[in-house]
Tab-separated table of C-alpha atoms and ligand atoms in Angstrom:
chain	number	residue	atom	x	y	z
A	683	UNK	CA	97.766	169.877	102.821
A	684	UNK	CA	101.336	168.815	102.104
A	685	UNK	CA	100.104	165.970	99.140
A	686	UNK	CA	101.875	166.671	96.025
A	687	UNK	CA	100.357	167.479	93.030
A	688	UNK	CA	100.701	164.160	91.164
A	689	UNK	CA	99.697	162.222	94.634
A	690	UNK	CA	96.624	164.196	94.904
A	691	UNK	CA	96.289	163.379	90.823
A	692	UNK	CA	96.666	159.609	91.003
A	693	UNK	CA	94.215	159.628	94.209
A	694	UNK	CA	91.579	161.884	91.875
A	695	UNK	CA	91.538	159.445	89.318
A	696	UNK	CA	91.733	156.491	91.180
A	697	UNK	CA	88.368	157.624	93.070
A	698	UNK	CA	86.606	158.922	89.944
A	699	UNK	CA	87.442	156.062	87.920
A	700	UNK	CA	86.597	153.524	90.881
A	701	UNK	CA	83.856	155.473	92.934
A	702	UNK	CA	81.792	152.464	92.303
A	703	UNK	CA	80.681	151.432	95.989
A	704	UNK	CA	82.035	154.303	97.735
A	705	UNK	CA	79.612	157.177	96.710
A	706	UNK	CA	78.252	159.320	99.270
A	707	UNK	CA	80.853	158.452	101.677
A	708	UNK	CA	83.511	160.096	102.619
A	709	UNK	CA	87.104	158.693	102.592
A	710	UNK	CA	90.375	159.818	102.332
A	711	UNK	CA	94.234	158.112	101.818
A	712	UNK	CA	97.354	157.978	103.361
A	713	UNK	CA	100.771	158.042	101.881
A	714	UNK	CA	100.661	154.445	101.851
A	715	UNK	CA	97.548	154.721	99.934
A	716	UNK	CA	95.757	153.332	102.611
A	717	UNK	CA	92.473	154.343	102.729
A	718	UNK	CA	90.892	156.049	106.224
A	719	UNK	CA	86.853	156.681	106.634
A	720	UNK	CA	86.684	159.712	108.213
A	721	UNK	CA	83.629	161.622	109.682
A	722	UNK	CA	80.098	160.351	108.441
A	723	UNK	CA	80.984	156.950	109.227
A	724	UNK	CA	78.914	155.494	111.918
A	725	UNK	CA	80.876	155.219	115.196
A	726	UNK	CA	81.638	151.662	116.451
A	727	UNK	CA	81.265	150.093	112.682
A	728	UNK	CA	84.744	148.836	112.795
A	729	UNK	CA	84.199	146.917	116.298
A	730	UNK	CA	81.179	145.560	115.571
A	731	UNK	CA	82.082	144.441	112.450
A	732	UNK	CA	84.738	142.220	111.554
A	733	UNK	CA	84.479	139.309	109.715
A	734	UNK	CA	83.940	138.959	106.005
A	735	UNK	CA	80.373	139.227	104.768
A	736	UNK	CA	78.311	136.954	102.299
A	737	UNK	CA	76.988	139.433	100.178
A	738	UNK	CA	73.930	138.494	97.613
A	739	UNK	CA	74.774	140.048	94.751
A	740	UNK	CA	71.137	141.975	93.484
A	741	UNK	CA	70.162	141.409	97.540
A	742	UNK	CA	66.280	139.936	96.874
A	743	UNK	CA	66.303	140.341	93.364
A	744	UNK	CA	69.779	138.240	92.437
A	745	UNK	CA	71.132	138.000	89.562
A	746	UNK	CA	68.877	139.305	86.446
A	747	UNK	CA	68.336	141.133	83.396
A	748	UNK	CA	66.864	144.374	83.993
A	749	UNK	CA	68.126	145.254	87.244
A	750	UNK	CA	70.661	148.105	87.945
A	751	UNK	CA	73.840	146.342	89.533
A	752	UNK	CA	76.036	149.520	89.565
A	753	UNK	CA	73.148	151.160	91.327
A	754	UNK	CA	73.177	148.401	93.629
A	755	UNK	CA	76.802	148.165	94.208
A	756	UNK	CA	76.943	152.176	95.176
A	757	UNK	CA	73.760	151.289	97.899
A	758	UNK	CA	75.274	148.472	98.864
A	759	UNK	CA	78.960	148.970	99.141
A	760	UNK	CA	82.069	149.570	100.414
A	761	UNK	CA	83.142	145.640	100.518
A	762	UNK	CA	86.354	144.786	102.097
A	763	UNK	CA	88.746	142.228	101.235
A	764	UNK	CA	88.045	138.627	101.930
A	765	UNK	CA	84.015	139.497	101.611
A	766	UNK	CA	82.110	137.098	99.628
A	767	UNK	CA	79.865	137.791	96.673
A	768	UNK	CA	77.107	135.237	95.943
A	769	UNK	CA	75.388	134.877	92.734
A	770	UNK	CA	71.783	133.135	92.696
A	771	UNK	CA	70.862	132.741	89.026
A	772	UNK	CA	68.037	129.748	88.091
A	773	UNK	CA	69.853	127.203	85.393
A	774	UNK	CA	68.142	127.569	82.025
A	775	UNK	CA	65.576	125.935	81.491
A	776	UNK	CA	62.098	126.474	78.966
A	777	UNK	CA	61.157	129.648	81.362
A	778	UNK	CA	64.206	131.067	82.063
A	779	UNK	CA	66.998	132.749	80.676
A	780	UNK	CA	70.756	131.722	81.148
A	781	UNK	CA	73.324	133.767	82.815
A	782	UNK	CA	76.508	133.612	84.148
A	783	UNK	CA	79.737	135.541	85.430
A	784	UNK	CA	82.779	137.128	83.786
A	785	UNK	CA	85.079	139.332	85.003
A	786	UNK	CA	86.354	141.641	82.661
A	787	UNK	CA	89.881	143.112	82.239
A	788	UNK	CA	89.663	146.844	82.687
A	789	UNK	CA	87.984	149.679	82.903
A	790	UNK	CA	87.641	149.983	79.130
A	791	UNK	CA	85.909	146.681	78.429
A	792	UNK	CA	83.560	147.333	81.669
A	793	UNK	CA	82.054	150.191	80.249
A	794	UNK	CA	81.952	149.185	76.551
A	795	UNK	CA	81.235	145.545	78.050
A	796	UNK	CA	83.495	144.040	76.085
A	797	UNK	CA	83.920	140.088	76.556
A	798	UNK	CA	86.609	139.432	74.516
A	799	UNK	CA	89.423	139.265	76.912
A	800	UNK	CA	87.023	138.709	79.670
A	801	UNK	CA	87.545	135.394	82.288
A	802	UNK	CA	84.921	132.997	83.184
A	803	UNK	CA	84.160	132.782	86.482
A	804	UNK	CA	80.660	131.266	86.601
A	805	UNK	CA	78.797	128.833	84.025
A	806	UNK	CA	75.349	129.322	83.068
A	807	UNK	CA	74.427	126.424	85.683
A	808	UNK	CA	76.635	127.271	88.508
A	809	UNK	CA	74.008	129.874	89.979
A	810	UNK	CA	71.721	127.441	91.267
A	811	UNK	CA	71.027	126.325	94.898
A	812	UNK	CA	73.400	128.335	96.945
A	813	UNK	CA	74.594	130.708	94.240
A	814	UNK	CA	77.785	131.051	92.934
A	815	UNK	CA	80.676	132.379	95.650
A	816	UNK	CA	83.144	134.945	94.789
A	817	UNK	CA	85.549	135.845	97.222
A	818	UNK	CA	87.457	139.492	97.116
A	819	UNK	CA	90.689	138.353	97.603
A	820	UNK	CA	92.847	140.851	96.271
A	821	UNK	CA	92.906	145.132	95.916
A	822	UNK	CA	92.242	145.742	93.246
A	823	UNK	CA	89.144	146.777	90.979
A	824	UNK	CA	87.107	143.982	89.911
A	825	UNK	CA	84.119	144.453	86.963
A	826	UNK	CA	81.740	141.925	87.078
A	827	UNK	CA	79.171	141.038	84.101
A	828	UNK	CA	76.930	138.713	82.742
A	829	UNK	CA	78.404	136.941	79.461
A	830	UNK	CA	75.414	136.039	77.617
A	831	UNK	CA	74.080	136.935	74.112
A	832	UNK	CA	77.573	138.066	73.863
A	833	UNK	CA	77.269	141.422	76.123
A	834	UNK	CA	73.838	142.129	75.376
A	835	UNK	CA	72.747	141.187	79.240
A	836	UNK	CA	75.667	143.704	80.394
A	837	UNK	CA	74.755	145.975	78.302
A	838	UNK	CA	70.836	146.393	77.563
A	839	UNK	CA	70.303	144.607	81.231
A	840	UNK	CA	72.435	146.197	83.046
A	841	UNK	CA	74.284	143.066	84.262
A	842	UNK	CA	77.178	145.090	85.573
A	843	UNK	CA	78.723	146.092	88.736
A	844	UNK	CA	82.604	147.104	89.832
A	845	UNK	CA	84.320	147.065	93.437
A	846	UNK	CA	87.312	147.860	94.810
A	847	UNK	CA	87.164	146.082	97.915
A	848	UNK	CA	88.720	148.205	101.069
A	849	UNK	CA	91.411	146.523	103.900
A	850	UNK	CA	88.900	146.247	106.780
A	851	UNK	CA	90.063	147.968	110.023
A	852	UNK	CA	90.504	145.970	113.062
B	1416	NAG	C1	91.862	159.355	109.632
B	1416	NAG	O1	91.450	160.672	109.298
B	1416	NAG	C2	90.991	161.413	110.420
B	1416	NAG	C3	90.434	162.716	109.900
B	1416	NAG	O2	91.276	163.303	108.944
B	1416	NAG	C4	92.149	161.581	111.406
B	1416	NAG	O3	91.709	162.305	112.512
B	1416	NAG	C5	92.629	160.229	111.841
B	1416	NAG	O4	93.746	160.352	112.673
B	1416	NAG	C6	92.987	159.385	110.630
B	1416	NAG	N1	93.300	158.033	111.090
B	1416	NAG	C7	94.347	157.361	110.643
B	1416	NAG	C8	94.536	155.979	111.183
B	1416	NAG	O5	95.139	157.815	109.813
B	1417	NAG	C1	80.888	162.987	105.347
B	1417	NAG	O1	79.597	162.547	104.933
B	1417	NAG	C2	78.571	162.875	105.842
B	1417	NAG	C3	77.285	162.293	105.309
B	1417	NAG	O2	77.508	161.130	104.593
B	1417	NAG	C4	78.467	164.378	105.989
B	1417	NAG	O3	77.466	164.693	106.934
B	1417	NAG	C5	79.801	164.923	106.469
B	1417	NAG	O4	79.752	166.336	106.501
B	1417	NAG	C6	80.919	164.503	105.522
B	1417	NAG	N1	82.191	164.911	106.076
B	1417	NAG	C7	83.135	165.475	105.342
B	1417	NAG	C8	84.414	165.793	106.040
B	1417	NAG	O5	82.966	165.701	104.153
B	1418	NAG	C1	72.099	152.784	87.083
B	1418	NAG	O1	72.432	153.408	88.301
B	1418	NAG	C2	73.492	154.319	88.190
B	1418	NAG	C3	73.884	154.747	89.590
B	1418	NAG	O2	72.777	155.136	90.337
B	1418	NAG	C4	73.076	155.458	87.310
B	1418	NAG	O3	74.141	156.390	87.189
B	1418	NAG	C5	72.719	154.911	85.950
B	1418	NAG	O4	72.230	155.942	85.137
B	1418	NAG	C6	71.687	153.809	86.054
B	1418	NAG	N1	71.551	153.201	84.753
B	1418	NAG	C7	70.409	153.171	84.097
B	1418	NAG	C8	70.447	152.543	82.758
B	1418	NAG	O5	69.374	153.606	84.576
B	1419	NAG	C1	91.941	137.064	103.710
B	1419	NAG	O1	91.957	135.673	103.962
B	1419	NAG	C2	93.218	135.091	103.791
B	1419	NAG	C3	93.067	133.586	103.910
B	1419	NAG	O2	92.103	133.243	104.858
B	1419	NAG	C4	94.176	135.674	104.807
B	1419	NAG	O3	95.449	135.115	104.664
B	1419	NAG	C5	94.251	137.175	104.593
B	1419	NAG	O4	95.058	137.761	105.579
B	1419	NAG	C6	92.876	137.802	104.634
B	1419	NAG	N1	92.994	139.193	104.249
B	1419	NAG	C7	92.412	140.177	104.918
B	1419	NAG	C8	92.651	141.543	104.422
B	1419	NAG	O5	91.709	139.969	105.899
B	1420	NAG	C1	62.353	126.677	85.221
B	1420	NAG	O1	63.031	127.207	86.337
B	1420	NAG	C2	62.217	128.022	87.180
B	1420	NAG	C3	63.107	128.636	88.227
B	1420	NAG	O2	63.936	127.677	88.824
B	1420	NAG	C4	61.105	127.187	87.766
B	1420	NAG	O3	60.286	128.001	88.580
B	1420	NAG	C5	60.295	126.596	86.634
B	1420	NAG	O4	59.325	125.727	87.175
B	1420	NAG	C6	61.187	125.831	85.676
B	1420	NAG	N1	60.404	125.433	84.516
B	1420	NAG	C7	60.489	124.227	83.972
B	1420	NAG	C8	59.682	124.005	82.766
B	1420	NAG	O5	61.231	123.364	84.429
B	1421	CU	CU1	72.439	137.616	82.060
């Protein structure tokens, strides 16, 4: 195989801490740690495919309590850099419930959903109309969550998801 032992280490836990959105495909990575789909990947994906996507985050069902967003992310994934997540939420009102969009440090505070440290990225009335845009600039993991009743929608609805978007071959 000719990858060291540590390479082949840092790769392991890499994809077992961030399989998020690649399960049940098969990739691999270079030296460079870029990453290459191999077989199982539909032929002609990369031609027909180029530009960045809007992605609705939840597809039909948005951006709720109750619904499984890691599930989602695993059906719906891999992104790629430069895609753009949308997130359609109704602004409070009587009826509804409010929620919004943090993104949360690390790995630690995703699972424990943890806001302390966590970043704003969407007030409770910024989900409205077009939804909320978030575009994956950078690679890197990000773990998205719902803020509200201080981690109680991340954690008891499930209001969490993680990518690592991929560089998208041309
Ligand atoms: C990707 O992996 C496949 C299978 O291992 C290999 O045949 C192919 O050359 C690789 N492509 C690149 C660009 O590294
Ligand atoms: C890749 O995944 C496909 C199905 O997703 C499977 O049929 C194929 O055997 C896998 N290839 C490798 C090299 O694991
Ligand atoms: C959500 O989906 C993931 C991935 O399919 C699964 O591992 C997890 O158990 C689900 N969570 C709940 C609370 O059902
Ligand atoms: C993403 O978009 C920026 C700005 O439009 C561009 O500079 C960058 O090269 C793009 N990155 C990728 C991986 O396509
Ligand atoms: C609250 O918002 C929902 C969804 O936008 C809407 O269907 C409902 O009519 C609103 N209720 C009130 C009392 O404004
Ligand atoms: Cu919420």
């Amino acid at each position: 195989m000719g990858l060291g032992n540590a390479g082949a280490l840092a790769i392991l836990v890499a994809i077992s801490m961030f399989s998020i959105g690649m399960a049940n495909k098969n990739f691999s990575a270079d030296w460079n740690g870029n990453w290459n789909h191999t077989a199982g990947w539909p032929y002609g994906h990369w031609n027909a495919d180029q530009t960045s996507k809007r992605i609705i985050v939840g597809g039909s069902e948005n951006w709720h309590f109750g619904f499984n967003y890691t599930d989602w992310a695993i059906r719906n994934g891999p992104f790629y850099l430069n895609d753009t997540l949308v997130f359609k939420f109704d602004p409070p009102n009587d009826t509804t419930f409010p929620h919004s969009v943090y993104l949360l440090p690390n790995f630690w505070s995703f699972q424990n959903c943890d806001l302390r440290r966590a970043q704003k990225i969407a007030q409770v009335t910024q989900g409205g109309g077009e939804g909320f845009e978030f575009v994956l600039k950078r690679w890197q993991p990000y773990y998205f969550a719902c803020g509200e009743r201080n981690g109680f929608h991340c954690k008891n609805g499930m209001m969490k998801f993680s990518v690592w978007p991929f560089f998208r071959r041309y």
